[in-house]
XYZ file of C-alpha atoms in Angstrom:
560
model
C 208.322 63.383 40.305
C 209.815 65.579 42.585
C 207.588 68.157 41.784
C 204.886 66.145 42.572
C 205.913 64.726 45.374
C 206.377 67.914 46.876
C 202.547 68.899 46.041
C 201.062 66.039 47.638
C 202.731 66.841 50.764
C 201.468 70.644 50.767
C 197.585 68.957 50.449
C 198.115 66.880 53.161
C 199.783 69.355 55.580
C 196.572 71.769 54.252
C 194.210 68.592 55.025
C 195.297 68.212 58.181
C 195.331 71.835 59.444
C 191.699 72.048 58.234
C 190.909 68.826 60.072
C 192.871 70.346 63.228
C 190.695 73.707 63.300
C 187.096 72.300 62.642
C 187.748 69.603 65.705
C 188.883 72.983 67.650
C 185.668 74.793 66.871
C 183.741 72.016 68.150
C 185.229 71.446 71.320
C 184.514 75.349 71.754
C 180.905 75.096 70.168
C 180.617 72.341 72.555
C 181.872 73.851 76.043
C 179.679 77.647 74.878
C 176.872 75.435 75.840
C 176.328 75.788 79.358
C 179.877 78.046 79.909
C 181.057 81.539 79.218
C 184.032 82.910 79.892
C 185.040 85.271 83.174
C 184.547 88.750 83.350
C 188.123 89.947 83.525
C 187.127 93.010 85.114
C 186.163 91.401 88.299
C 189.812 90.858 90.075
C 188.007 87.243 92.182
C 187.627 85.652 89.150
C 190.549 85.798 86.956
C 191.824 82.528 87.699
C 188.619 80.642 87.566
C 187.714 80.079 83.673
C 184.379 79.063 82.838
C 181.180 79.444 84.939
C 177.600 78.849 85.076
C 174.536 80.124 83.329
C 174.033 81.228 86.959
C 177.010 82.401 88.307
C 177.433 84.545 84.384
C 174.250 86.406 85.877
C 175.151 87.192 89.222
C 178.136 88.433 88.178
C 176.784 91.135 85.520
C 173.059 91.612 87.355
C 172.369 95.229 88.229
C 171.167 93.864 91.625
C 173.219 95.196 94.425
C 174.484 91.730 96.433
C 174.158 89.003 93.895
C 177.889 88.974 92.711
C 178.580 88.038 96.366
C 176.988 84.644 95.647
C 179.238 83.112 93.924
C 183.470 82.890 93.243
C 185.568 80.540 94.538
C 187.717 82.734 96.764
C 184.185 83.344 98.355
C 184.008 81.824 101.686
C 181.095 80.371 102.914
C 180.556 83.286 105.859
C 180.801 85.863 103.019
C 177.790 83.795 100.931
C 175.902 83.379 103.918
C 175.842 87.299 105.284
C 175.206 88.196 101.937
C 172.516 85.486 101.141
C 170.903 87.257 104.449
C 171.451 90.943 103.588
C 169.339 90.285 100.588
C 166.651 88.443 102.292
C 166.556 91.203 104.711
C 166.588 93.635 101.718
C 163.682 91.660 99.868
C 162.062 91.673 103.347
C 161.647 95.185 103.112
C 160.977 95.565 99.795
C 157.841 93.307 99.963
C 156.789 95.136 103.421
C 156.320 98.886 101.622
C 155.669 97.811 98.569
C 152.416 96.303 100.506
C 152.134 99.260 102.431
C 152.016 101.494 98.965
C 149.716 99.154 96.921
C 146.986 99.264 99.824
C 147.233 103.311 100.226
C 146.747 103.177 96.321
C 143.813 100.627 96.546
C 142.540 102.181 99.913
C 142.546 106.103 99.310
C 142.835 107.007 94.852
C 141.002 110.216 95.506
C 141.696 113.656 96.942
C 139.545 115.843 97.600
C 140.806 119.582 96.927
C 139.753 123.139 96.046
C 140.089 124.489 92.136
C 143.134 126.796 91.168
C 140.497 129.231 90.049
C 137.289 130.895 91.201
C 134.205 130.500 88.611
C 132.055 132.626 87.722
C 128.047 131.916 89.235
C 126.471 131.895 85.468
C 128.576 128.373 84.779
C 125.863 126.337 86.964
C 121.889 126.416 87.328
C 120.520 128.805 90.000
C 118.583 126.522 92.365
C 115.130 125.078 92.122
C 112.780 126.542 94.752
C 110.196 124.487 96.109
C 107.639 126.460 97.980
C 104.840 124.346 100.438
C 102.634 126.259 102.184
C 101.940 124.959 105.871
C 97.829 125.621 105.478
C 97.095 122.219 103.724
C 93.101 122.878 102.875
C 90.659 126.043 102.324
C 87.749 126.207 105.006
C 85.261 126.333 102.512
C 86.375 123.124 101.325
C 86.535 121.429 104.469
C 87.336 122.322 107.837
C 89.652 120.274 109.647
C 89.322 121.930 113.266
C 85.238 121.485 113.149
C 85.738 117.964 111.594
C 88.141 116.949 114.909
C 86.148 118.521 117.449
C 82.919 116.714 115.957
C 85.193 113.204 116.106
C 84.329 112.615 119.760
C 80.753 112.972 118.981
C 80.461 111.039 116.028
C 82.387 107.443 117.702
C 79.669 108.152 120.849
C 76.379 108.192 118.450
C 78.334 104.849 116.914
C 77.715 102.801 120.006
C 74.114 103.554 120.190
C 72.843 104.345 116.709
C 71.188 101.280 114.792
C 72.203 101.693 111.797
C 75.672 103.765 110.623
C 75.664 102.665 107.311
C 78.536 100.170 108.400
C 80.818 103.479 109.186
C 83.854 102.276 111.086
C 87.029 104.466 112.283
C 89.640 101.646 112.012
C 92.137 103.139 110.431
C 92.296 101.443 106.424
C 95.632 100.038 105.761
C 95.142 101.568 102.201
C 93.724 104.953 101.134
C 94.130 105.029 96.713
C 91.794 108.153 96.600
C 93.757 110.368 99.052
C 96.039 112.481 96.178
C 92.842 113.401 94.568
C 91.093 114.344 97.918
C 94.767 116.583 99.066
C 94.467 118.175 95.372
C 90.961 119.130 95.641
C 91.204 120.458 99.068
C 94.585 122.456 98.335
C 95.183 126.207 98.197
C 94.792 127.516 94.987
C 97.683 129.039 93.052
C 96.035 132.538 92.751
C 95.775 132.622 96.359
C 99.033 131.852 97.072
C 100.844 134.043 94.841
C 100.587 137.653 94.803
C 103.605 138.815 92.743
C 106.874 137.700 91.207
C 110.212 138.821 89.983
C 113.379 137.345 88.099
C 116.691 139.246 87.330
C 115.024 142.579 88.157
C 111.964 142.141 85.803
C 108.475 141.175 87.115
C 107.024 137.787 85.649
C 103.745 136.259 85.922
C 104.009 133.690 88.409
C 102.265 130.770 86.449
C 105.361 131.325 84.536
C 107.907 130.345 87.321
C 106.270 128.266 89.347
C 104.896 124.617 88.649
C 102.946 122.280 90.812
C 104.179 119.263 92.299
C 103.373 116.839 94.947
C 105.798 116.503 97.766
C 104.992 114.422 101.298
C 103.722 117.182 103.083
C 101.203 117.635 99.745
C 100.759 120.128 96.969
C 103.831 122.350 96.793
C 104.855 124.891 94.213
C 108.273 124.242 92.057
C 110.854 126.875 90.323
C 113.416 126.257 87.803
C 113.089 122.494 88.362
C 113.982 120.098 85.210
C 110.628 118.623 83.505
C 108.946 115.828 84.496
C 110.156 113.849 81.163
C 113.961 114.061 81.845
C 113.577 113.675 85.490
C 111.601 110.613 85.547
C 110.821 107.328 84.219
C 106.996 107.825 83.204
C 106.753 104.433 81.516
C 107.666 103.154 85.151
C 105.030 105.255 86.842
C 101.463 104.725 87.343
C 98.811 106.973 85.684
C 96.524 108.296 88.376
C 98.262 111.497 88.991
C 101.408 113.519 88.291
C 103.877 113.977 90.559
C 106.035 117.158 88.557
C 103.792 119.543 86.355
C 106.919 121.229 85.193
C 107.298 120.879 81.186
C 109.783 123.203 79.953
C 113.026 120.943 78.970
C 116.843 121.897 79.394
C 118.374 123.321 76.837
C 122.173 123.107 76.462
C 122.956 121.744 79.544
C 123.812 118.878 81.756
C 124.800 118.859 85.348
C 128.269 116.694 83.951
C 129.152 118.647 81.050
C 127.879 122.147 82.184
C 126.088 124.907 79.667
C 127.265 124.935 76.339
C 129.310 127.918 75.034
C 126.870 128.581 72.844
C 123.910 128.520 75.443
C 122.655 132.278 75.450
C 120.915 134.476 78.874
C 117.794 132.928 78.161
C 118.693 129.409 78.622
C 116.797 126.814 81.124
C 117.559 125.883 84.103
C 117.571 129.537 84.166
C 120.905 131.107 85.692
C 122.204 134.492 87.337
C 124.942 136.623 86.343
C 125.889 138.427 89.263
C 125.478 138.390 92.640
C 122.727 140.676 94.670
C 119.225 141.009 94.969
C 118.487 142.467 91.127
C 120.638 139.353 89.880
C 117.655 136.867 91.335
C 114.787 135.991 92.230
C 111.822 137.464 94.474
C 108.187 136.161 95.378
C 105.372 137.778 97.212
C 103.311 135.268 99.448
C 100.053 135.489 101.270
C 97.712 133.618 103.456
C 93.851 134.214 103.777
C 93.554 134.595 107.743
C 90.146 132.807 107.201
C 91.823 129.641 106.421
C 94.553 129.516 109.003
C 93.945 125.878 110.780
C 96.129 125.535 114.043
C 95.467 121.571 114.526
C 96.296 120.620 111.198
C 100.104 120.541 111.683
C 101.575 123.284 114.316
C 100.451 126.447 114.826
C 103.166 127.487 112.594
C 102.037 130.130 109.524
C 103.708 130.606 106.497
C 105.584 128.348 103.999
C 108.183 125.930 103.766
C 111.260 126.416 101.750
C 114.070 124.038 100.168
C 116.596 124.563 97.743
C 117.797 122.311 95.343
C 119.555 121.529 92.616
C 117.606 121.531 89.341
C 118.043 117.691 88.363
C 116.856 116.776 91.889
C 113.411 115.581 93.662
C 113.201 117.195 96.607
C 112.667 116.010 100.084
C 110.348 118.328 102.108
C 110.955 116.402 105.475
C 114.292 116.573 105.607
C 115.614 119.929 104.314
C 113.965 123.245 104.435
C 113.504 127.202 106.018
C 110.561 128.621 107.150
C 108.679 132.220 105.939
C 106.707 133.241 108.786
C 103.805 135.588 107.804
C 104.334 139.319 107.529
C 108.425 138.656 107.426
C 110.431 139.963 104.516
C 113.070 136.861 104.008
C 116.625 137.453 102.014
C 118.180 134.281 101.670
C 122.068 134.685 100.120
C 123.518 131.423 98.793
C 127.009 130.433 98.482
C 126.933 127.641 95.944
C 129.114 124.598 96.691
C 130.232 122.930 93.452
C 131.932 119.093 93.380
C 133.362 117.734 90.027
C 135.361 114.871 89.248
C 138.579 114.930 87.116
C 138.407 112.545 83.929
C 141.582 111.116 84.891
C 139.421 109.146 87.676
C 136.306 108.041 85.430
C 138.382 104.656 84.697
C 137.975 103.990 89.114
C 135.939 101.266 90.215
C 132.744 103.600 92.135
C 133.240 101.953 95.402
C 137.124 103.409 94.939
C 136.270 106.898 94.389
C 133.083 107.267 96.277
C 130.914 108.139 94.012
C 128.568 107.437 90.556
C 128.224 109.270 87.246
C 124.847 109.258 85.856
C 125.350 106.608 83.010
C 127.000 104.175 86.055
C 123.322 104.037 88.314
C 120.606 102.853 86.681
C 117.119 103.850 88.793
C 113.947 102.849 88.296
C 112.220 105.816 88.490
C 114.378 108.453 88.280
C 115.950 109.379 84.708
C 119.198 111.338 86.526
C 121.233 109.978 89.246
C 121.716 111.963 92.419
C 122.039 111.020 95.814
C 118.645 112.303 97.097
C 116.702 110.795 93.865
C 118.857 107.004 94.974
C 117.989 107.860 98.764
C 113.727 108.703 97.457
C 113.303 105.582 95.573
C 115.038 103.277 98.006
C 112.675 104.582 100.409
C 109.970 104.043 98.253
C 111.241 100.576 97.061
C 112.203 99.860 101.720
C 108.586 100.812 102.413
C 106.742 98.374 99.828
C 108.839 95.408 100.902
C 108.257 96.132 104.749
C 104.417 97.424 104.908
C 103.133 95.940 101.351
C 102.389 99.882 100.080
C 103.370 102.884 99.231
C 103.419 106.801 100.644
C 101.592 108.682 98.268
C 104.509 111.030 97.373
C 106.945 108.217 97.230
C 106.929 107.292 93.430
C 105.200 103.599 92.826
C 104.432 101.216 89.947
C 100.358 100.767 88.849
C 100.185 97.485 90.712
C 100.661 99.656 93.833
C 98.639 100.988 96.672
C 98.950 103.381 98.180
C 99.344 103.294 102.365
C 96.568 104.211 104.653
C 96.548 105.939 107.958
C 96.574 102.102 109.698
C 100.197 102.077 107.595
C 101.558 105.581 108.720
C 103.499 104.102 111.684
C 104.898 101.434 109.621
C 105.953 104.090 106.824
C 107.707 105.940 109.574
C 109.664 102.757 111.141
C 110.705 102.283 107.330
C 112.109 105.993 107.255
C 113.698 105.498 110.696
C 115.296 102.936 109.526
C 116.708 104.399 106.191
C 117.784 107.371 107.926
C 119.887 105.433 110.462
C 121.496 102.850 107.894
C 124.903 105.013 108.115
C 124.994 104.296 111.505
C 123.914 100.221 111.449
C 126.598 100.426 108.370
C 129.156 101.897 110.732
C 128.200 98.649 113.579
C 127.715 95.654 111.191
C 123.988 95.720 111.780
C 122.383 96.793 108.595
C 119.579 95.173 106.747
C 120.160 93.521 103.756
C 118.073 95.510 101.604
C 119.426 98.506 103.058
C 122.495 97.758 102.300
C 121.672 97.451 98.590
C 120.822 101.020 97.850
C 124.443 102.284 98.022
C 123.263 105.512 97.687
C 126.826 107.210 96.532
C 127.433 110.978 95.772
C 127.034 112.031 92.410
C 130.987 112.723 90.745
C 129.488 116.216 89.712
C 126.945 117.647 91.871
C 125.396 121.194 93.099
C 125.017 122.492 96.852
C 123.649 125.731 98.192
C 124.601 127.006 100.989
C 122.500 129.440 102.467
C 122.622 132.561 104.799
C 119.231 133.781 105.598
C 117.806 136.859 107.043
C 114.110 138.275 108.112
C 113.009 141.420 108.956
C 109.263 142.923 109.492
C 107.549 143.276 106.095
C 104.920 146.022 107.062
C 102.364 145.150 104.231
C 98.539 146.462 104.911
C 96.002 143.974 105.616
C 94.161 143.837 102.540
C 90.666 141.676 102.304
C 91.671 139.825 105.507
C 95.345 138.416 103.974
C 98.897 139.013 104.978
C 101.929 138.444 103.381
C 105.383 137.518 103.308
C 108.009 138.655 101.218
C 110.926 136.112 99.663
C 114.118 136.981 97.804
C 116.831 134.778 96.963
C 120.468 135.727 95.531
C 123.799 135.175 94.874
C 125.741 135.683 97.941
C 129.215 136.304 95.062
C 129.908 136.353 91.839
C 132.456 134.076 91.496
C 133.331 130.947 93.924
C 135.387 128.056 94.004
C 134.794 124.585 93.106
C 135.381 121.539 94.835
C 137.387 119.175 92.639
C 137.721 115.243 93.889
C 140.651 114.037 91.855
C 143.511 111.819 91.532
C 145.603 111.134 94.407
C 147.244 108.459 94.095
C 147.424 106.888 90.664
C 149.419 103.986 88.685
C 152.226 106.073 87.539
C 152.475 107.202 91.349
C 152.214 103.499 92.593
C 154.926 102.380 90.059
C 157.108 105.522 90.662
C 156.738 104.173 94.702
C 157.310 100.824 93.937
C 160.373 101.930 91.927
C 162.286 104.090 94.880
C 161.608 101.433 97.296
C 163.444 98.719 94.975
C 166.019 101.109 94.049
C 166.827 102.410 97.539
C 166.910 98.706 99.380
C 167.959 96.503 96.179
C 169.468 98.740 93.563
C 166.781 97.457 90.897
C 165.531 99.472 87.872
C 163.266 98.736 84.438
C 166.717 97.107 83.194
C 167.287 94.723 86.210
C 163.972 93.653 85.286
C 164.946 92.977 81.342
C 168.291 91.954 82.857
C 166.572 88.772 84.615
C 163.632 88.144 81.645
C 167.056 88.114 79.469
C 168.544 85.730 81.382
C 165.514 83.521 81.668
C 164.893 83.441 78.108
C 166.953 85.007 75.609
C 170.126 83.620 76.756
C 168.671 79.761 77.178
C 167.342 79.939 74.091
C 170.759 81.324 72.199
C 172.482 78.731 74.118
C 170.077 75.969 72.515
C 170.618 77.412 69.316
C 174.454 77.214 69.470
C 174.057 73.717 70.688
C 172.019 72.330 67.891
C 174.749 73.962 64.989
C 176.993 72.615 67.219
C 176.262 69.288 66.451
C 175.824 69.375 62.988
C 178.677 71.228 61.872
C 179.086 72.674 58.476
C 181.697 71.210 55.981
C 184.181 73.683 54.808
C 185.382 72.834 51.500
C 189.119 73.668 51.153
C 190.614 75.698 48.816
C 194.321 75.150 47.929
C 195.710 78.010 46.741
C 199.485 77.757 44.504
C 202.092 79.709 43.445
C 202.409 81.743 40.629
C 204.089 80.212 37.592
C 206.574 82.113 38.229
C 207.684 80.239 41.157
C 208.202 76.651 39.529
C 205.085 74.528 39.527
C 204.436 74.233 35.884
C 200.433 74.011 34.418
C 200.502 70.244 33.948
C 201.375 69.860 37.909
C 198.398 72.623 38.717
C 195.822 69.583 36.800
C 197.640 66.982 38.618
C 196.693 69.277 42.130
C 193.090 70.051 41.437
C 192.090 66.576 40.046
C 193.392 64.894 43.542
């Protein structure tokens, strides 16, 4: 009896020491809720025990200033200079970080030169559009016996009975005029006399194509073809604006010639600089039909160089050949590209439009000068109800008559001058809608041009002019418009401004999402096992038999 009276009490001492420690581990369950215990390292808050959710984090954030927030052998001055210091400090923060974000938004693009110089056979050599100034043979009609018999003609009007209704008031449309400028026009044969490419003579009909520009029939080299530059399903049918029908081969003005692309390729290129590298042409003018009131008195030809993917503009850029003038024009070429790493930029950010970005109605390729012809085009139907007949035009078009011409000029005033009503608010709306950008990749030629006397007989009542054009260098450098100021720039800003004012870094940042959700969310968790705690089934554990507790009192144990 002894024996077992001396068992019973061991269970109920081991009863009650359970009972003791799971009441303990609730009461702590219970208060890790919404406390944790000091940081002993921090000297202010040894005495204080448990703190806040809050007060937890401004004692461990990263954040200079926010462990002065709290303690209670903080006085309230303390809080309050350091509550301010750190308004100040976000102040600041806020103020550049502004300041960087709208330089990033404002200016993402540089402008710079290449590391290297490149070689003159990586791009096209210009197109060369050639106009000559005499606009109709004599024998087809002569335009200084036509004006002079104009007075003569309105006087017999007045009087004469019957003028089979004749009237000189200026129609506002004139459809048949391309087919009367083609009839009248100069032919080819007595333009060209001779011409030469990369040192070798070539038939001319070979290098040069017709095309129709606004000052009329003008003669095209090394342009692209009229099916890649333009939108023929778009176009009328009564006449064709680019003759040229030889198509690129292995090469695009954003990706370049292929490596594969051999000497022979088209747009034809150079390989050198100097005269044998290019190109040369040997002009002439019959003196019989030299017309001084059609135009100026001006004789020769018109010149512009372009790029090959390009329409060009005869009114606004060009050189003159005067007659019996050897001309050597030397061209720098001036090269822009844009860096990949800027494709992903809004256009309106960088400044400027690849060719998939711009769709154009009549153009197949986007450049500036083909987005500046057809908003001219597209300005001049709206405002005078027709069309120029150079200016590119849907079959439901007319085309503008000599009562229009005034009217197409005020349109192309107007066009020319929208930088400047951009620049003062003033623009027209429809103007304003062409946002004729750059190209991202685009050719220039810059030109240096001198004449001399070209001493060429008189032959049948002719004389002639002499053209080469050339490579000023071999090699040049590129213009390259790329990244200035990008994300990892913007973030890297962002980051030294936070860092030098509040001490913050990528962890602060995890430091605070931690706080705001990780930690609630253990805290929960706790809470909830908290309150349903787990029973602990007890396990008494005897003596050997060694020690005196026989078998028969181990049953008596385990059964109560």
């Amino acid at each position: 009896m002894a024996h077992g009276k001396g068992c019973a009490s061991i269970v109920q001492a081991l009863a009650d020491g359970r009972n003791k420690a799971i009441a303990k581990m609730q009461r702590e369950q219970r208060a890790s809720v919404s406390h944790w215990e000091p940081d002993l390292l921090n000297e202010s808050y040894k005495d204080e025990g448990q703190r806040s959710l809050l007060a937890d984090y401004c004692m461990n954030s990263t954040i200079h200033g926010f462990k002065y927030f709290v303690g209670n052998k903080r006085t309230l001055i303390e809080r309050v200079w350091w509550i301010v210091v750190c308004l100040v400090s976000f102040y600041c923060c806020g103020r550049f970080i502004h300041n960087i974000y709208r330089k990033w938004d404002r200016d993402p693009v540089v402008v710079t030169f290449a590391e290297k110089p490149t070689p003159v056979f990586s791009i096209p050599f210009p197109a060369v559009t050639l106009c000559p100034e005499i606009k109709a043979r004599k024998a087809e009609f002569d335009f200084s016996a036509a004006y002079q018999s104009l007075a003569k003609v309105e006087a017999l009007l007045q009087v004469c009975d019957f003028s089979f209704g004749l009237e000189l008031n200026n129609d506002t449309y004139a459809d048949d005029v391309v087919e009367q400028i083609q009839r009248m026009a100069i032919p080819f044969d007595d333009i060209f006399v001779s011409c030469g490419w990369r040192g070798q003579a070539i038939n001319c009909s070979h290098l040069f194509k017709p095309m129709l520009t606004e000052t009329g029939m003008c003669y095209t080299f090394n342009s692209m073809s009229s099916d890649e530059m333009l939108r023929k399903e778009q176009l009328h049918k009564e006449y064709e604006y680019l003759t040229e029908d030889q198509r690129s081969q292995k090469w695009s003005i954003d990706e370049g010639y292929a490596i594969n692309a051999g000497g022979n390729t088209y747009p034809r290129r150079s390989f050198g600089a100097g005269i044998r590298a290019g190109m040369y042409v040997i002009l002439r003018v019959k003196l019989d039909d030299v017309d001084y009131l059609c135009g100026n008195s001006f004789r020769g030809y018109k010149v512009h160089l372009h790029a090959p993917n390009q329409y060009p503009r005869m009114y606004s850029q060009y050189f003159r050949i005067p007659l019996s003038q050897e001309v050597s024009v030397s061209i720098d070429p001036l090269v822009m590209e844009t860096a990949a790493n800027i494709q992903n930029y809004d256009p309106n950010r960088r400044q400027c439009y690849y060719n998939h970005e711009r769709y154009l109605k009549y153009f197949k390729v986007y450049t500036k000068s083909n987005c500046e012809i057809e908003c001219l085009a597209n300005y001049t139907l709206k405002t005078c109800g027709c069309a120029h007949f150079a200016m590119p035009r849907t079959s439901d078009v007319r085309i503008c008559g000599l009562g229009m011409a005034s009217c197409c000029d005020q349109a192309l005033s107007v066009l020319e001058e929208m930088d400047l009503l951009q620049a003062l608010n003033n623009t027209i709306k429809f103007a304003n809608r062409c946002n004729c950008l750059p190209a991202c990749n685009a050719i220039f030629y810059n030109t240096e041009i001198s004449q001399a006397l070209f001493d060429w007989r008189k032959l049948l009542q002719t004389e002639h002019s002499y053209l080469s054009i050339h490579y000023k260098v071999s090699r040049f450098i590129r213009i390259k418009r790329s990244e200035l100021f990008g994300i990892s720039d913007f973030l890297a800003n962002c980051g030294g401004v936070l860092g030098l004012f509040m001490g913050v870094s990528i962890l602060s940042i995890v430091e605070i999402l931690y706080y705001c959700t990780l930690k609630p969310i253990m805290a929960r968790s706790a809470a909830s096992r908290a309150a349903t705690p787990k029973i602990v089934k007890s396990t008494l554990i005897l003596p050997p038999e060694e020690y005196g507790v026989s078998r028969r009192q181990r049953k008596d144990v385990a059964k109560w």
